[in-house]
Amino acid sequence: MIGLDVAIVVLVGVCALSAVRMLRGPHDADRAVAADLLMFAVLALIVLIGVRSGSIAAFDLVLVGTLVGFLSALSLARALTRGRR
């Protein structure tokens, strides 16, 4: 349980730093990468809290969130390249 608590604290720190980078990023690509990192860090937090509490429903939520995150990362990459391949 101590390992889970340490991991949760580390991920909260990652979320805070990623949010700062997302708000203050000098380029659009920096903001997109920070938003992607923030989303996956929040999903990791949900997994760790689900493991700690023994909730099975958290994993269904993470599965849907991961699919949405992957598709949003693809759409952000497409938007940043302005449709060029």
mmCIF file with all atom_site columns, C-alpha atoms in Angstrom:
data_model
loop_
_atom_site.group_PDB
_atom_site.id
_atom_site.type_symbol
_atom_site.label_atom_id
_atom_site.label_alt_id
_atom_site.label_comp_id
_atom_site.label_asym_id
_atom_site.label_entity_id
_atom_site.label_seq_id
_atom_site.pdbx_PDB_ins_code
_atom_site.Cartn_x
_atom_site.Cartn_y
_atom_site.Cartn_z
_atom_site.occupancy
_atom_site.B_iso_or_equiv
_atom_site.pdbx_formal_charge
_atom_site.auth_seq_id
_atom_site.auth_comp_id
_atom_site.auth_asym_id
_atom_site.auth_atom_id
_atom_site.pdbx_PDB_model_num
ATOM 1  C CA . MET A 1 1  ? 0.000   0.000  0.000   1.00 0.00 ? 1  MET A CA 1
ATOM 2  C CA . ILE A 1 2  ? 2.883   2.384  0.608   1.00 0.00 ? 2  ILE A CA 1
ATOM 3  C CA . GLY A 1 3  ? 4.023   1.898  -2.982  1.00 0.00 ? 3  GLY A CA 1
ATOM 4  C CA . LEU A 1 4  ? 0.590   2.844  -4.261  1.00 0.00 ? 4  LEU A CA 1
ATOM 5  C CA . ASP A 1 5  ? 0.536   5.948  -2.096  1.00 0.00 ? 5  ASP A CA 1
ATOM 6  C CA . VAL A 1 6  ? 3.959   7.023  -3.360  1.00 0.00 ? 6  VAL A CA 1
ATOM 7  C CA . ALA A 1 7  ? 2.878   6.419  -6.958  1.00 0.00 ? 7  ALA A CA 1
ATOM 8  C CA . ILE A 1 8  ? -0.280  8.488  -6.429  1.00 0.00 ? 8  ILE A CA 1
ATOM 9  C CA . VAL A 1 9  ? 1.749   11.380 -4.987  1.00 0.00 ? 9  VAL A CA 1
ATOM 10 C CA . VAL A 1 10 ? 4.208   11.225 -7.893  1.00 0.00 ? 10 VAL A CA 1
ATOM 11 C CA . LEU A 1 11 ? 1.387   11.222 -10.430 1.00 0.00 ? 11 LEU A CA 1
ATOM 12 C CA . VAL A 1 12 ? -0.262  14.201 -8.754  1.00 0.00 ? 12 VAL A CA 1
ATOM 13 C CA . GLY A 1 13 ? 3.053   16.042 -9.139  1.00 0.00 ? 13 GLY A CA 1
ATOM 14 C CA . VAL A 1 14 ? 3.239   15.008 -12.797 1.00 0.00 ? 14 VAL A CA 1
ATOM 15 C CA . CYS A 1 15 ? -0.301  16.289 -13.322 1.00 0.00 ? 15 CYS A CA 1
ATOM 16 C CA . ALA A 1 16 ? 0.570   19.637 -11.752 1.00 0.00 ? 16 ALA A CA 1
ATOM 17 C CA . LEU A 1 17 ? 3.724   20.074 -13.824 1.00 0.00 ? 17 LEU A CA 1
ATOM 18 C CA . SER A 1 18 ? 1.948   19.009 -16.983 1.00 0.00 ? 18 SER A CA 1
ATOM 19 C CA . ALA A 1 19 ? -0.857  21.494 -16.348 1.00 0.00 ? 19 ALA A CA 1
ATOM 20 C CA . VAL A 1 20 ? 1.695   24.269 -15.935 1.00 0.00 ? 20 VAL A CA 1
ATOM 21 C CA . ARG A 1 21 ? 3.388   23.295 -19.202 1.00 0.00 ? 21 ARG A CA 1
ATOM 22 C CA . MET A 1 22 ? 0.034   23.134 -20.935 1.00 0.00 ? 22 MET A CA 1
ATOM 23 C CA . LEU A 1 23 ? -0.853  26.659 -19.819 1.00 0.00 ? 23 LEU A CA 1
ATOM 24 C CA . ARG A 1 24 ? 2.576   28.245 -20.344 1.00 0.00 ? 24 ARG A CA 1
ATOM 25 C CA . GLY A 1 25 ? 3.918   26.233 -23.278 1.00 0.00 ? 25 GLY A CA 1
ATOM 26 C CA . PRO A 1 26 ? 5.641   28.404 -25.860 1.00 0.00 ? 26 PRO A CA 1
ATOM 27 C CA . HIS A 1 27 ? 4.381   26.388 -28.853 1.00 0.00 ? 27 HIS A CA 1
ATOM 28 C CA . ASP A 1 28 ? 1.208   24.571 -29.774 1.00 0.00 ? 28 ASP A CA 1
ATOM 29 C CA . ALA A 1 29 ? 3.103   21.283 -29.959 1.00 0.00 ? 29 ALA A CA 1
ATOM 30 C CA . ASP A 1 30 ? 4.279   21.703 -26.350 1.00 0.00 ? 30 ASP A CA 1
ATOM 31 C CA . ARG A 1 31 ? 0.718   22.292 -25.249 1.00 0.00 ? 31 ARG A CA 1
ATOM 32 C CA . ALA A 1 32 ? -0.539  19.251 -27.152 1.00 0.00 ? 32 ALA A CA 1
ATOM 33 C CA . VAL A 1 33 ? 2.091   16.961 -25.653 1.00 0.00 ? 33 VAL A CA 1
ATOM 34 C CA . ALA A 1 34 ? 1.407   18.323 -22.164 1.00 0.00 ? 34 ALA A CA 1
ATOM 35 C CA . ALA A 1 35 ? -2.333  17.798 -22.596 1.00 0.00 ? 35 ALA A CA 1
ATOM 36 C CA . ASP A 1 36 ? -1.721  14.226 -23.729 1.00 0.00 ? 36 ASP A CA 1
ATOM 37 C CA . LEU A 1 37 ? 0.561   13.584 -20.762 1.00 0.00 ? 37 LEU A CA 1
ATOM 38 C CA . LEU A 1 38 ? -1.986  15.118 -18.392 1.00 0.00 ? 38 LEU A CA 1
ATOM 39 C CA . MET A 1 39 ? -4.771  12.930 -19.720 1.00 0.00 ? 39 MET A CA 1
ATOM 40 C CA . PHE A 1 40 ? -2.765  9.724  -19.402 1.00 0.00 ? 40 PHE A CA 1
ATOM 41 C CA . ALA A 1 41 ? -1.503  10.712 -15.947 1.00 0.00 ? 41 ALA A CA 1
ATOM 42 C CA . VAL A 1 42 ? -5.104  11.212 -14.824 1.00 0.00 ? 42 VAL A CA 1
ATOM 43 C CA . LEU A 1 43 ? -5.954  7.782  -16.247 1.00 0.00 ? 43 LEU A CA 1
ATOM 44 C CA . ALA A 1 44 ? -3.036  6.301  -14.305 1.00 0.00 ? 44 ALA A CA 1
ATOM 45 C CA . LEU A 1 45 ? -4.366  7.986  -11.168 1.00 0.00 ? 45 LEU A CA 1
ATOM 46 C CA . ILE A 1 46 ? -7.748  6.409  -11.770 1.00 0.00 ? 46 ILE A CA 1
ATOM 47 C CA . VAL A 1 47 ? -6.097  3.000  -12.133 1.00 0.00 ? 47 VAL A CA 1
ATOM 48 C CA . LEU A 1 48 ? -4.104  3.394  -8.923  1.00 0.00 ? 48 LEU A CA 1
ATOM 49 C CA . ILE A 1 49 ? -7.100  4.609  -6.971  1.00 0.00 ? 49 ILE A CA 1
ATOM 50 C CA . GLY A 1 50 ? -9.121  1.730  -8.416  1.00 0.00 ? 50 GLY A CA 1
ATOM 51 C CA . VAL A 1 51 ? -6.470  -0.769 -7.318  1.00 0.00 ? 51 VAL A CA 1
ATOM 52 C CA . ARG A 1 52 ? -6.288  0.798  -3.877  1.00 0.00 ? 52 ARG A CA 1
ATOM 53 C CA . SER A 1 53 ? -10.047 0.720  -3.390  1.00 0.00 ? 53 SER A CA 1
ATOM 54 C CA . GLY A 1 54 ? -10.625 -2.589 -5.170  1.00 0.00 ? 54 GLY A CA 1
ATOM 55 C CA . SER A 1 55 ? -13.050 -1.076 -7.674  1.00 0.00 ? 55 SER A CA 1
ATOM 56 C CA . ILE A 1 56 ? -13.547 -3.014 -10.889 1.00 0.00 ? 56 ILE A CA 1
ATOM 57 C CA . ALA A 1 57 ? -15.501 -0.199 -12.562 1.00 0.00 ? 57 ALA A CA 1
ATOM 58 C CA . ALA A 1 58 ? -12.387 1.982  -12.668 1.00 0.00 ? 58 ALA A CA 1
ATOM 59 C CA . PHE A 1 59 ? -10.814 -0.285 -15.257 1.00 0.00 ? 59 PHE A CA 1
ATOM 60 C CA . ASP A 1 60 ? -13.778 0.071  -17.629 1.00 0.00 ? 60 ASP A CA 1
ATOM 61 C CA . LEU A 1 61 ? -13.467 3.822  -17.285 1.00 0.00 ? 61 LEU A CA 1
ATOM 62 C CA . VAL A 1 62 ? -9.752  3.654  -18.037 1.00 0.00 ? 62 VAL A CA 1
ATOM 63 C CA . LEU A 1 63 ? -10.323 1.493  -21.111 1.00 0.00 ? 63 LEU A CA 1
ATOM 64 C CA . VAL A 1 64 ? -12.728 4.024  -22.597 1.00 0.00 ? 64 VAL A CA 1
ATOM 65 C CA . GLY A 1 65 ? -10.479 6.916  -21.573 1.00 0.00 ? 65 GLY A CA 1
ATOM 66 C CA . THR A 1 66 ? -7.456  5.323  -23.221 1.00 0.00 ? 66 THR A CA 1
ATOM 67 C CA . LEU A 1 67 ? -9.302  4.915  -26.503 1.00 0.00 ? 67 LEU A CA 1
ATOM 68 C CA . VAL A 1 68 ? -10.496 8.514  -26.379 1.00 0.00 ? 68 VAL A CA 1
ATOM 69 C CA . GLY A 1 69 ? -6.982  9.685  -25.501 1.00 0.00 ? 69 GLY A CA 1
ATOM 70 C CA . PHE A 1 70 ? -5.444  7.820  -28.409 1.00 0.00 ? 70 PHE A CA 1
ATOM 71 C CA . LEU A 1 71 ? -7.936  9.293  -30.851 1.00 0.00 ? 71 LEU A CA 1
ATOM 72 C CA . SER A 1 72 ? -7.460  12.781 -29.423 1.00 0.00 ? 72 SER A CA 1
ATOM 73 C CA . ALA A 1 73 ? -3.679  12.460 -29.763 1.00 0.00 ? 73 ALA A CA 1
ATOM 74 C CA . LEU A 1 74 ? -4.122  11.520 -33.413 1.00 0.00 ? 74 LEU A CA 1
ATOM 75 C CA . SER A 1 75 ? -6.459  14.434 -34.054 1.00 0.00 ? 75 SER A CA 1
ATOM 76 C CA . LEU A 1 76 ? -4.116  16.879 -32.302 1.00 0.00 ? 76 LEU A CA 1
ATOM 77 C CA . ALA A 1 77 ? -1.209  15.658 -34.412 1.00 0.00 ? 77 ALA A CA 1
ATOM 78 C CA . ARG A 1 78 ? -3.307  16.064 -37.535 1.00 0.00 ? 78 ARG A CA 1
ATOM 79 C CA . ALA A 1 79 ? -4.349  19.580 -36.478 1.00 0.00 ? 79 ALA A CA 1
ATOM 80 C CA . LEU A 1 80 ? -0.770  20.623 -35.713 1.00 0.00 ? 80 LEU A CA 1
ATOM 81 C CA . THR A 1 81 ? 0.447   19.494 -39.124 1.00 0.00 ? 81 THR A CA 1
ATOM 82 C CA . ARG A 1 82 ? -2.556  21.243 -40.680 1.00 0.00 ? 82 ARG A CA 1
ATOM 83 C CA . GLY A 1 83 ? -3.554  18.117 -42.596 1.00 0.00 ? 83 GLY A CA 1
ATOM 84 C CA . ARG A 1 84 ? -0.210  17.529 -44.287 1.00 0.00 ? 84 ARG A CA 1
ATOM 85 C CA . ARG A 1 85 ? 1.076   13.970 -44.355 1.00 0.00 ? 85 ARG A CA 1
#
